[in-house]
CSV table of C-alpha atoms and ligand atoms in Angstrom, one decimal:
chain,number,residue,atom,x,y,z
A,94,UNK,CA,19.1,-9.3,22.7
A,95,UNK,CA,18.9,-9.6,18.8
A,96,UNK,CA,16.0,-6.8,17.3
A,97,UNK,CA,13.8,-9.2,15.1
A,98,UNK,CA,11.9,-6.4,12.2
A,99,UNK,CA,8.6,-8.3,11.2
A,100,UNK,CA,7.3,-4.9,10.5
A,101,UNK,CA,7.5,-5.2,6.6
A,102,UNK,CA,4.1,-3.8,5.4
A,103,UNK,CA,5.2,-0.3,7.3
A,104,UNK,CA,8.9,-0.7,5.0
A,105,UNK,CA,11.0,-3.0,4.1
A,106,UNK,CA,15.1,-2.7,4.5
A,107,UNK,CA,16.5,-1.4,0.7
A,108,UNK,CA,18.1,-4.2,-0.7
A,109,UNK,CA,21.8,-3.9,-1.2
A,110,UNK,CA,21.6,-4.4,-4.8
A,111,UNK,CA,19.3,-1.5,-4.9
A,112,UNK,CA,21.9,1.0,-2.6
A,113,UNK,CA,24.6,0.1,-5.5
A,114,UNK,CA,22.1,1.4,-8.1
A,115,UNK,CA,21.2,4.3,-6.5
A,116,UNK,CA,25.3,5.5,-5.6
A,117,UNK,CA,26.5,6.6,-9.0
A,118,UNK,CA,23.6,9.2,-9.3
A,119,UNK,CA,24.6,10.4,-5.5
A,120,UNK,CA,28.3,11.0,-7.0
A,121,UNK,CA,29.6,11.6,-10.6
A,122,UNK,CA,26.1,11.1,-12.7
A,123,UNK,CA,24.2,14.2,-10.5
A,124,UNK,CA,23.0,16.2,-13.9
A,125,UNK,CA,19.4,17.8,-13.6
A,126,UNK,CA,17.4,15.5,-16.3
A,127,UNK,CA,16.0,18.6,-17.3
A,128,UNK,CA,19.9,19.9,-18.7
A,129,UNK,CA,20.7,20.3,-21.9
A,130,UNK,CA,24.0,19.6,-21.6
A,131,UNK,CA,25.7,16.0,-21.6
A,132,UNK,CA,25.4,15.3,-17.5
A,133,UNK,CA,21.7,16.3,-17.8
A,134,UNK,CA,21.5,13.8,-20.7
A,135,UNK,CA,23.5,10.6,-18.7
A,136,UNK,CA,20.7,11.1,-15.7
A,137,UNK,CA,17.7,11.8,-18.8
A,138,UNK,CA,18.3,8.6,-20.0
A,139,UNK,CA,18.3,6.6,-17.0
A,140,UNK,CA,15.1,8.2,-15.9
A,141,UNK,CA,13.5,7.3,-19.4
A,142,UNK,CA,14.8,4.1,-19.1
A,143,UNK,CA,13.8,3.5,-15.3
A,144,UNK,CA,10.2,4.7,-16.5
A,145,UNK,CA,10.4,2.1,-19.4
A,146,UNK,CA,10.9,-0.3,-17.1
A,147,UNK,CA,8.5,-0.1,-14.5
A,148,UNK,CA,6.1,0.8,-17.5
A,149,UNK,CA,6.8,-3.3,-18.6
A,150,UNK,CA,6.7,-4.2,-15.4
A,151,UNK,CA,3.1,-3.4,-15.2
A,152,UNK,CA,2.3,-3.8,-18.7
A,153,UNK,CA,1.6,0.1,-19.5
A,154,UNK,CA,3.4,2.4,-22.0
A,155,UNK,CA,5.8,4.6,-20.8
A,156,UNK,CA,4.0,8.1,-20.9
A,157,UNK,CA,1.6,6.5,-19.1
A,158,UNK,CA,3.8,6.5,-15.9
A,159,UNK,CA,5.0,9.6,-13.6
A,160,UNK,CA,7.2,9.2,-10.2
A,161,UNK,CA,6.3,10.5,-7.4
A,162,UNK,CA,7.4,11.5,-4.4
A,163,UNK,CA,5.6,8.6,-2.5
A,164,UNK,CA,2.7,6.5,-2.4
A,165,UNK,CA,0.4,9.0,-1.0
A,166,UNK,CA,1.0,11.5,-3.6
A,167,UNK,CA,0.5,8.9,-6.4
A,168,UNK,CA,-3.2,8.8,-4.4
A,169,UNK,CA,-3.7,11.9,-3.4
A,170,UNK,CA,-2.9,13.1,-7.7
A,171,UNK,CA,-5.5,10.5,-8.8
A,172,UNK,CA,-8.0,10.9,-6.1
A,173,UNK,CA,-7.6,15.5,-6.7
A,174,UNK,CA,-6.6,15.6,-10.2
A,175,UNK,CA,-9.1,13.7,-11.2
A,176,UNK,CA,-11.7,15.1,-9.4
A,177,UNK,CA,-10.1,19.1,-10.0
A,178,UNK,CA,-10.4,18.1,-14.3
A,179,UNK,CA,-13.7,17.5,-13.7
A,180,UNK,CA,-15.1,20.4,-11.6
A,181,UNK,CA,-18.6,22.0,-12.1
A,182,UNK,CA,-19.8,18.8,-13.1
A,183,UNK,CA,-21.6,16.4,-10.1
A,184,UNK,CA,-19.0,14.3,-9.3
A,185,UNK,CA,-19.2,10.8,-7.0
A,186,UNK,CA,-16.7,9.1,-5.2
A,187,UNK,CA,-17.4,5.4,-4.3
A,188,UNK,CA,-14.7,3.8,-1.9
A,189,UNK,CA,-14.0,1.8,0.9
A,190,UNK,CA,-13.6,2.6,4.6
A,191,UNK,CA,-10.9,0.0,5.2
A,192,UNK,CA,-8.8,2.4,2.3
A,193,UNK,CA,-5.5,3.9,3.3
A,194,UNK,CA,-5.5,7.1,5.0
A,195,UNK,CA,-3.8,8.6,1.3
A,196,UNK,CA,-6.5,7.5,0.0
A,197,UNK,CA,-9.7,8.4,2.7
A,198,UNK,CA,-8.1,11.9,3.9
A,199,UNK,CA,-8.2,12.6,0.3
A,200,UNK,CA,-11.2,11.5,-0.5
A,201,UNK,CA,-13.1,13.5,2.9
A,202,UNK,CA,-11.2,16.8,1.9
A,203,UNK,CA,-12.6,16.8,-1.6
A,204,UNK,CA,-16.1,16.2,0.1
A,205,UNK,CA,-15.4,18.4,2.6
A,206,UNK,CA,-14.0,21.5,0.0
A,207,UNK,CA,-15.7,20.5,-3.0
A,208,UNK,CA,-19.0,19.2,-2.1
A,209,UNK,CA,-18.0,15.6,-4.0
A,210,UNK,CA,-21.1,12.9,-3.1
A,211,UNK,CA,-18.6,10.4,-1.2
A,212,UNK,CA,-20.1,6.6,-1.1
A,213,UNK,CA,-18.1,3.6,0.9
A,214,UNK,CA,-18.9,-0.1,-0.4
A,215,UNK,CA,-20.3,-2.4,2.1
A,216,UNK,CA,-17.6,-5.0,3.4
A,217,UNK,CA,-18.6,-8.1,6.1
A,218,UNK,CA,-16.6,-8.9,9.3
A,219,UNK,CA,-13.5,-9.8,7.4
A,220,UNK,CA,-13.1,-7.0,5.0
A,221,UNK,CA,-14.3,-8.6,2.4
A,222,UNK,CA,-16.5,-6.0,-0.6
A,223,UNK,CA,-19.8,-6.4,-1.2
A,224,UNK,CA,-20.1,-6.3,-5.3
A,225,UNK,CA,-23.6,-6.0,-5.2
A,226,UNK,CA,-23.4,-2.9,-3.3
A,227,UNK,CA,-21.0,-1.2,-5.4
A,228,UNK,CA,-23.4,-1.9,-8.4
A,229,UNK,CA,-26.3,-0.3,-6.0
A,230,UNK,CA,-24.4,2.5,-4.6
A,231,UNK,CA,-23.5,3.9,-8.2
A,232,UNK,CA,-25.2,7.1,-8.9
A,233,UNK,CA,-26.8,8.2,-12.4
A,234,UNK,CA,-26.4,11.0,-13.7
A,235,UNK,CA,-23.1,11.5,-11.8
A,236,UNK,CA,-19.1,11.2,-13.4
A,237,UNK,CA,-17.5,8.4,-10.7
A,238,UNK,CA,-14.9,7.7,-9.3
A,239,UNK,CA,-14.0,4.4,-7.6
A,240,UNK,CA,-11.7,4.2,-5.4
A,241,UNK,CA,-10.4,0.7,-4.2
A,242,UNK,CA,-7.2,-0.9,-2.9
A,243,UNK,CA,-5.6,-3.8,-4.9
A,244,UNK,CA,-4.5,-5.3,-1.4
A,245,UNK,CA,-4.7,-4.0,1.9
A,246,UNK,CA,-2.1,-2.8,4.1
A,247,UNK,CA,-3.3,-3.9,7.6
A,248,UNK,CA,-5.7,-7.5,6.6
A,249,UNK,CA,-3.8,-8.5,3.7
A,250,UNK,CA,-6.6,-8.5,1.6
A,251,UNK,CA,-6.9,-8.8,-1.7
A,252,UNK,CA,-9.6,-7.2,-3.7
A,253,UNK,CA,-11.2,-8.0,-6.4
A,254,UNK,CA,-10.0,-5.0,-8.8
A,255,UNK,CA,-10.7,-7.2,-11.8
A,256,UNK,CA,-14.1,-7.6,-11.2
A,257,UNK,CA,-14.7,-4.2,-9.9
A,258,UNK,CA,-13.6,-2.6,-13.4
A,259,UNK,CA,-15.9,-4.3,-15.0
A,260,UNK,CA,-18.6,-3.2,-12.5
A,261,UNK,CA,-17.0,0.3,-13.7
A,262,UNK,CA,-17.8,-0.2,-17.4
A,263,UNK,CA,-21.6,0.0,-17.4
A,264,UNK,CA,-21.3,3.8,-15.7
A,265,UNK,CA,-18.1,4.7,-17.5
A,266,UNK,CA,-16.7,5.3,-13.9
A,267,UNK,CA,-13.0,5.7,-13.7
A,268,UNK,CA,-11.7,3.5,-11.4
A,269,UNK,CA,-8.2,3.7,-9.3
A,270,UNK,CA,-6.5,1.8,-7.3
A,271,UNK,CA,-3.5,1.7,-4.3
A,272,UNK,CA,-1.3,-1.0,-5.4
A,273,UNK,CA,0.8,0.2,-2.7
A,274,UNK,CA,1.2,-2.9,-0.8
A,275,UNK,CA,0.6,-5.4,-3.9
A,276,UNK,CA,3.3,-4.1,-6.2
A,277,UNK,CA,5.8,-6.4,-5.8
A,278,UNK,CA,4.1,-9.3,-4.4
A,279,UNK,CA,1.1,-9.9,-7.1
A,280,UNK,CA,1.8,-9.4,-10.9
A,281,UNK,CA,0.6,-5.9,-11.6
A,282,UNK,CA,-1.0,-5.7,-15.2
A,283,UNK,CA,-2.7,-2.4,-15.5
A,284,UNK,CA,-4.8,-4.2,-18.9
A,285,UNK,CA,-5.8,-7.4,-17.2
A,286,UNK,CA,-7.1,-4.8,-13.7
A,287,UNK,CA,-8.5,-2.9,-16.4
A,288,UNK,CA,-7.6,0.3,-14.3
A,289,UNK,CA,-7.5,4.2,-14.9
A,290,UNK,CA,-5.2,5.0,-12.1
A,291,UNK,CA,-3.1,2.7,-9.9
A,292,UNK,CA,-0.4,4.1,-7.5
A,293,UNK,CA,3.0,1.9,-6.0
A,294,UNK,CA,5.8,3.3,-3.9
A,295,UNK,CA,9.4,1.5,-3.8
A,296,UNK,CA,9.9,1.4,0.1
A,297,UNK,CA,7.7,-1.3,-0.3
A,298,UNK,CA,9.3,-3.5,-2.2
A,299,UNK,CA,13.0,-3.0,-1.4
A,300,UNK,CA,13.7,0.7,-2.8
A,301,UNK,CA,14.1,3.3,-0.6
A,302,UNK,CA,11.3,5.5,0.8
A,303,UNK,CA,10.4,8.8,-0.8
A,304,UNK,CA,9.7,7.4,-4.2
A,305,UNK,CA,6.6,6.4,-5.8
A,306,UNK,CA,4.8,6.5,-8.8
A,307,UNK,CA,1.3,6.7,-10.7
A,308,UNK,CA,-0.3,5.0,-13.8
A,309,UNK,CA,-2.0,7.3,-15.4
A,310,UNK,CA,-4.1,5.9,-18.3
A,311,UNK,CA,-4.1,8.0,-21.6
A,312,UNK,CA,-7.0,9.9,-22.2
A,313,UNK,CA,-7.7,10.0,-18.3
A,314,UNK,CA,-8.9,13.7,-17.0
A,315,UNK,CA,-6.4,15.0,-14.5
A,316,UNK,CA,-4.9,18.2,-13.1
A,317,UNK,CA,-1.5,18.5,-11.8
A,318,UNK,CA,-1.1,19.0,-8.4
A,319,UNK,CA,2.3,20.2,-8.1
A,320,UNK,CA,2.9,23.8,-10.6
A,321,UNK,CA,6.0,25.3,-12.0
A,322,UNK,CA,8.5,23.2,-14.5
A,323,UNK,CA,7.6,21.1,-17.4
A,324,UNK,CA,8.6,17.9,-15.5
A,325,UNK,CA,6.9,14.7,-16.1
A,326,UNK,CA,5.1,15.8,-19.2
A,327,UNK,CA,3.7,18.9,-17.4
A,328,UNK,CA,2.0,16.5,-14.9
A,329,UNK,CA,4.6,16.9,-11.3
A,330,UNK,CA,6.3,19.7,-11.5
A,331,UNK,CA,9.9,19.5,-9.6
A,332,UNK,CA,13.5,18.6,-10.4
A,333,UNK,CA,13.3,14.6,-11.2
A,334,UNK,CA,14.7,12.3,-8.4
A,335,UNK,CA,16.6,10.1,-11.2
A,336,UNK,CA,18.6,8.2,-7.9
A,337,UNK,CA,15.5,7.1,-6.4
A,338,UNK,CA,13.4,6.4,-9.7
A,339,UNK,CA,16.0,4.0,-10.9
A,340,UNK,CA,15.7,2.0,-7.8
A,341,UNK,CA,12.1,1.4,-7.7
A,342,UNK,CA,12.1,0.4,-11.4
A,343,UNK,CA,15.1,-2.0,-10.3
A,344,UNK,CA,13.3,-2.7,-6.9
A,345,UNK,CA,10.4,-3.6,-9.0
A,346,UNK,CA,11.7,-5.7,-11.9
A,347,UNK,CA,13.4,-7.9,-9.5
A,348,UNK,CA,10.9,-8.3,-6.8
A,349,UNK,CA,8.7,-9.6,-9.9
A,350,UNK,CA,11.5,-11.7,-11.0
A,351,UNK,CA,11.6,-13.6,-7.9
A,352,UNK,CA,8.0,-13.1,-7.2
A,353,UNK,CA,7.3,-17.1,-6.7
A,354,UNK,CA,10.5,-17.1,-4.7
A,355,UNK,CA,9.7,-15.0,-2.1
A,356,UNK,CA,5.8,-15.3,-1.9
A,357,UNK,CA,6.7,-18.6,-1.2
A,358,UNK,CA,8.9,-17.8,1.2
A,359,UNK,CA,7.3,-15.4,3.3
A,360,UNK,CA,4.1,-17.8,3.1
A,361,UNK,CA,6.3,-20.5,4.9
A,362,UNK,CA,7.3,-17.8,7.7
A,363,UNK,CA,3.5,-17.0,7.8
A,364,UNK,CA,3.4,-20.6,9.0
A,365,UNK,CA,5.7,-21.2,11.0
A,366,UNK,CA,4.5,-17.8,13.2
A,367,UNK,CA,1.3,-19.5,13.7
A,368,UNK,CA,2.7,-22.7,14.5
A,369,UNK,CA,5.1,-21.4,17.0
A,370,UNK,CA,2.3,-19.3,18.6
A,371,UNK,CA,-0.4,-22.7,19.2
A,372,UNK,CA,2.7,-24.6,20.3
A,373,UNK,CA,3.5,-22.2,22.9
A,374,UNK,CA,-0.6,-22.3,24.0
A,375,UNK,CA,-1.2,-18.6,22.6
A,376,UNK,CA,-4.8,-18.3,22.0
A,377,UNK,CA,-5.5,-15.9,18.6
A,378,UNK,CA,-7.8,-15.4,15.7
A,379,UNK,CA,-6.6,-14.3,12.2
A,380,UNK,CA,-8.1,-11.2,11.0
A,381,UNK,CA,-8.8,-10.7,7.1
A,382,UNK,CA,-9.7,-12.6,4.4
A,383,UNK,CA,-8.8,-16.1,4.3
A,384,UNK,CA,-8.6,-17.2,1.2
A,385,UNK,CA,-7.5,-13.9,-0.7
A,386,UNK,CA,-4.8,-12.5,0.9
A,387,UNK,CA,-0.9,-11.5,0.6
A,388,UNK,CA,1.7,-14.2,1.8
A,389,UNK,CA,3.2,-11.8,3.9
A,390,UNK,CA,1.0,-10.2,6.4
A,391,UNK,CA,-0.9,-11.5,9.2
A,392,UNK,CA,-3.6,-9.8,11.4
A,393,UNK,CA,-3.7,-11.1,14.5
A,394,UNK,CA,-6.3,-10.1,17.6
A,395,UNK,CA,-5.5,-11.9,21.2
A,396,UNK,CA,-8.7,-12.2,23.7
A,397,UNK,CA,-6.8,-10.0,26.1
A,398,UNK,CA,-9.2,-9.8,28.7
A,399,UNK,CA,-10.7,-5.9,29.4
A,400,UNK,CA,-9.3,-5.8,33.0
A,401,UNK,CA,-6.1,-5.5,31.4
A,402,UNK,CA,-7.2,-1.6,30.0
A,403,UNK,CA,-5.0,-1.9,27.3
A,404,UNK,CA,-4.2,1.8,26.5
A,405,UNK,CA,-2.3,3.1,23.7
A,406,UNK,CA,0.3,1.1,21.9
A,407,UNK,CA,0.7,-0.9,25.2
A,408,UNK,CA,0.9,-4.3,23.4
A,409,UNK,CA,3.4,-2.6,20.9
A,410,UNK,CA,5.7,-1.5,23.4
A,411,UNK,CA,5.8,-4.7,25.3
A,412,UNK,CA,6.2,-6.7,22.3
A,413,UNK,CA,9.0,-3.6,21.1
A,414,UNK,CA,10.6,-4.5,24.6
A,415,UNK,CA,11.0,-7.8,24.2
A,416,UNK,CA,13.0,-7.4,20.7
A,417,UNK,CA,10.1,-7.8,18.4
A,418,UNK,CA,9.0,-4.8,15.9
A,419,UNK,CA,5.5,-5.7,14.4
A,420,UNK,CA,2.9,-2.7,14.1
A,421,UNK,CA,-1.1,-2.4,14.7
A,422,UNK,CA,-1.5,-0.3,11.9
A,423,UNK,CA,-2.4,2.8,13.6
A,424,UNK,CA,-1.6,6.4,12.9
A,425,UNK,CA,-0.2,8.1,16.0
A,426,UNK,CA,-2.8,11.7,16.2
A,427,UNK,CA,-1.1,13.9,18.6
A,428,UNK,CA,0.9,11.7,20.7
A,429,UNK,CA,-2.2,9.0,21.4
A,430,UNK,CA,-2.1,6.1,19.7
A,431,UNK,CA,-5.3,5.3,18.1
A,432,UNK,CA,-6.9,2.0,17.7
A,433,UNK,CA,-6.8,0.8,13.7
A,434,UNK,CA,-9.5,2.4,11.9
A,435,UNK,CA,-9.8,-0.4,9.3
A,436,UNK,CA,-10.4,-3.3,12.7
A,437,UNK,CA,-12.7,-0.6,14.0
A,438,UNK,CA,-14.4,-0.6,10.4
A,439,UNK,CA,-14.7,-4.3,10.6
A,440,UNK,CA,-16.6,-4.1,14.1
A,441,UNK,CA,-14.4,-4.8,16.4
A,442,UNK,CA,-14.4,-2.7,19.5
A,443,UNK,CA,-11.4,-0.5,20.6
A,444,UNK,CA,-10.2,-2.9,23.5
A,445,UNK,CA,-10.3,-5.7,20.5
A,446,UNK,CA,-8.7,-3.3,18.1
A,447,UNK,CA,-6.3,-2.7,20.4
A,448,UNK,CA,-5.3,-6.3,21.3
A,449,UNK,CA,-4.6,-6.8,17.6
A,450,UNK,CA,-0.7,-6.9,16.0
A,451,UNK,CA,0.3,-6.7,12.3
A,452,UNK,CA,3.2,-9.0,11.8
A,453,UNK,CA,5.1,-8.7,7.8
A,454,UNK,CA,7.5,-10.5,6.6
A,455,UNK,CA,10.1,-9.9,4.3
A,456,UNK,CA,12.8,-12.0,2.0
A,457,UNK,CA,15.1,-11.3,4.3
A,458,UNK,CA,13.6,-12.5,7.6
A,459,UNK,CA,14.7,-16.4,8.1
A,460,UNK,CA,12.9,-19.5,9.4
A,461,UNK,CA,15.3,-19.1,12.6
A,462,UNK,CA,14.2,-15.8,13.7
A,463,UNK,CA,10.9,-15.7,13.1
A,464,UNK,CA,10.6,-18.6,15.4
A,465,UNK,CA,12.4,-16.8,17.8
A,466,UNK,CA,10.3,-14.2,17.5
A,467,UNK,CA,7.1,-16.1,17.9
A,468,UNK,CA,8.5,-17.3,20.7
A,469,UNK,CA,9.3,-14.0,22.4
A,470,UNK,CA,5.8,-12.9,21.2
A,471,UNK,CA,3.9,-15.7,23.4
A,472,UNK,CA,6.0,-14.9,26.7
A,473,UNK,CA,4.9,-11.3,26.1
A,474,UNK,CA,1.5,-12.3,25.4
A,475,UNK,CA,0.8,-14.9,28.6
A,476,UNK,CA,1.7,-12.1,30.7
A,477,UNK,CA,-1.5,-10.5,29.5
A,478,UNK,CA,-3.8,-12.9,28.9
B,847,PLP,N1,-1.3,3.1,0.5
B,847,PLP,C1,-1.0,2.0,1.2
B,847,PLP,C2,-1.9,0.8,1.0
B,847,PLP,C3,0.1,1.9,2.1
B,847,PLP,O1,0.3,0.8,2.8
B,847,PLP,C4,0.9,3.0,2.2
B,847,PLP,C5,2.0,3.0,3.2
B,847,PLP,O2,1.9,2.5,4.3
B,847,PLP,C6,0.6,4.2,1.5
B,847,PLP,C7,-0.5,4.2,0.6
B,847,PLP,C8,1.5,5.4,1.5
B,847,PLP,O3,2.7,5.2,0.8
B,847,PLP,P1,3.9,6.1,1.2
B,847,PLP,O4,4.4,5.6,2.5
B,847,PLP,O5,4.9,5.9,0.1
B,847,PLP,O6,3.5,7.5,1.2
């Protein structure tokens, strides 16, 4: 049995383009950027370059970006920093409860330790935000922070960060956002979102995992998080990961390159999942947002009936069985799987939550298999329904 992976919002495979890029830095370019010598300066200046790049991609300057070790330090240093620049003063944090956990377990521990007033924007049944809410939920007399995802990771929303900024403006409120799962499938322009903070990681987009990185607009208030060198302008301290930098800013200029090319793509596999699905009688309902949304995930709940006690990851396993690797979206707590908290956020119950599937697609899933896959999927699911 071939393994199909339509688990691409969790990672995608590095592209082999990207694993040439990376090798000459595992082997005879390995200088610290920080040397002063001539094998610190070979790796120096393809780390400024690779931040040049990624700065173009997103239309920033370059001392405006840092790399990070991952997405959820690019959130976790906007979300702190910001909020540790501007201690003593009464700070809000305005968010959304269908955010990443990088971004909500950062956001409850700076409530928690810090006293931060903590707000979440109202959102209806299919995750879409409530504008009017934000405007309410703004405090005077308070320095904000809003918090909001470009796209989510579980619904494929997209939100609309444009029009949040300029909710922003009338407060001053900074305002960040997790591109995490948009950079590299939407055209990131850091002007045109009119953001203070944005954070990407390359395992999204066909770089490796472990690397990430944060726009940091000039002038914004932040602390460092990490102490000790002078790395990254004094903002991350720790000996730069030049290898893994230079693939996300090639990850990253490519995946914009052939951004039409594979939103396109991935929108036809979209399709042809759901078509494959009603063709073989599967009964489902599409979770999200259906008109603003990225091409390449799809939410999916089953009316598994309740006798079926669906503990766990049961549906997961069956489906992991059977060849297919898709996700719920779930973070595994001590061994039990829990039910999503952004379907739970949109009222569904845990049984519901539960019979619910993300499938992702990537460029390099094909027509063939994801029928195949769909396939598989429905002889799985009519065993439960
Ligand atoms: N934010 C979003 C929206 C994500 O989807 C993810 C990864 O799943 C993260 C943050 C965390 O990124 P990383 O895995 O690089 O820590």
């Amino acid at each position: 049995m071939t393994r199909i992976y339509l688990d691409n919002a969790s990672t995608t495979p590095v592209a082999p383009e990207i694993v040439e890029a990376i090798m000459p830095f595992l082997s005879e370019q390995f200088g610290n950027a920080s040397s002063i010598h001539a094998f610190g300066q070979v790796t120096r200046n393809a780390l400024e370059l690779a931040r040049e790049e990624v700065a173009k991609e997103i239309g920033a300057k370059p001392s405006e970006v840092f790399f990070t070790s991952s997405g959820t330090e690019a959130d976790n240093l906007a979300l702190k920093g910001v909020v540790m620049a501007r201690l003593g003063e009464p700070i809000q944090i305005i968010t959304s409860r269908l955010e990443h956990k990088a971004v909500l377990e950062s956001v409850y521990w700076l409530q928690k330790k810090f006293k931060v007033a903590v707000d979440f924007i109202a959102h209806d049944e299919r995750g879409r935000l409530d504008l009017d809410d934000l405007k309410k939920k703004l405090r005077p007399n308070y320095r904000q922070l809003i918090s909001i995802m470009h796209a989510n990771n579980e619904l494929g929303n997209i939100n609309p960060i444009k029009e949040i900024t300029a909710i922003a403006k009338s407060t001053n409120a900074l305002v960040h956002t997790d591109a995490v799962q948009s950079a590299g499938k939407l055209k990131l322009n850091v002007d045109e979102l009119g953001v203070d903070l944005m954070a990407i990681s390359g395992h999204k987009f066909y770089a490796p995992k472990g690397i990430g990185a944060i726009y940091i607009r000039t002038g914004t208030p932040i602390e460092s998080l990490l102490h000790g060198g002078t790395h990254e302008r004094n903002r991350r301290a720790s000996t730069e990961n030049v290898a893994f930098s230079v693939a996300l800013a090639k990850a990253l200029k490519q995946s914009h390159a052939e951004l039409q090319q594979i939103n396109s793509h991935v929108a036809l596999l979209r399709h042809v999942f759901l078509e494959t699905l009603t063709k073989n009688g599967v009964p489902f309902q599409v979770n999200g947002d259906s008109e603003h949304h990225l091409p390449h995930i799809l939410n999916l709940s089953f009316p598994i009936p309740t006798k079926q006690k669906l503990a766990g990851d049961v549906l997961l396993l069956a489906l992991d069985a059977a060849g297919i690797a898709v996700s719920s979206g779930s973070a595994c707590t001590s061994g039990t799987a829990k039910p999503s908290h952004v379907l739970l956020a949109l009222g569904k119950t845990e049984h519901d939550a539960r019979a619910s599937v993300r499938v992702s697609f990537s460029k390099f899933n094909t027509v063939e298999e994801v029928t195949e896959a769909a396939r598989r999927f429905a002889d799985v699911l009519k065993r439960l329904l």
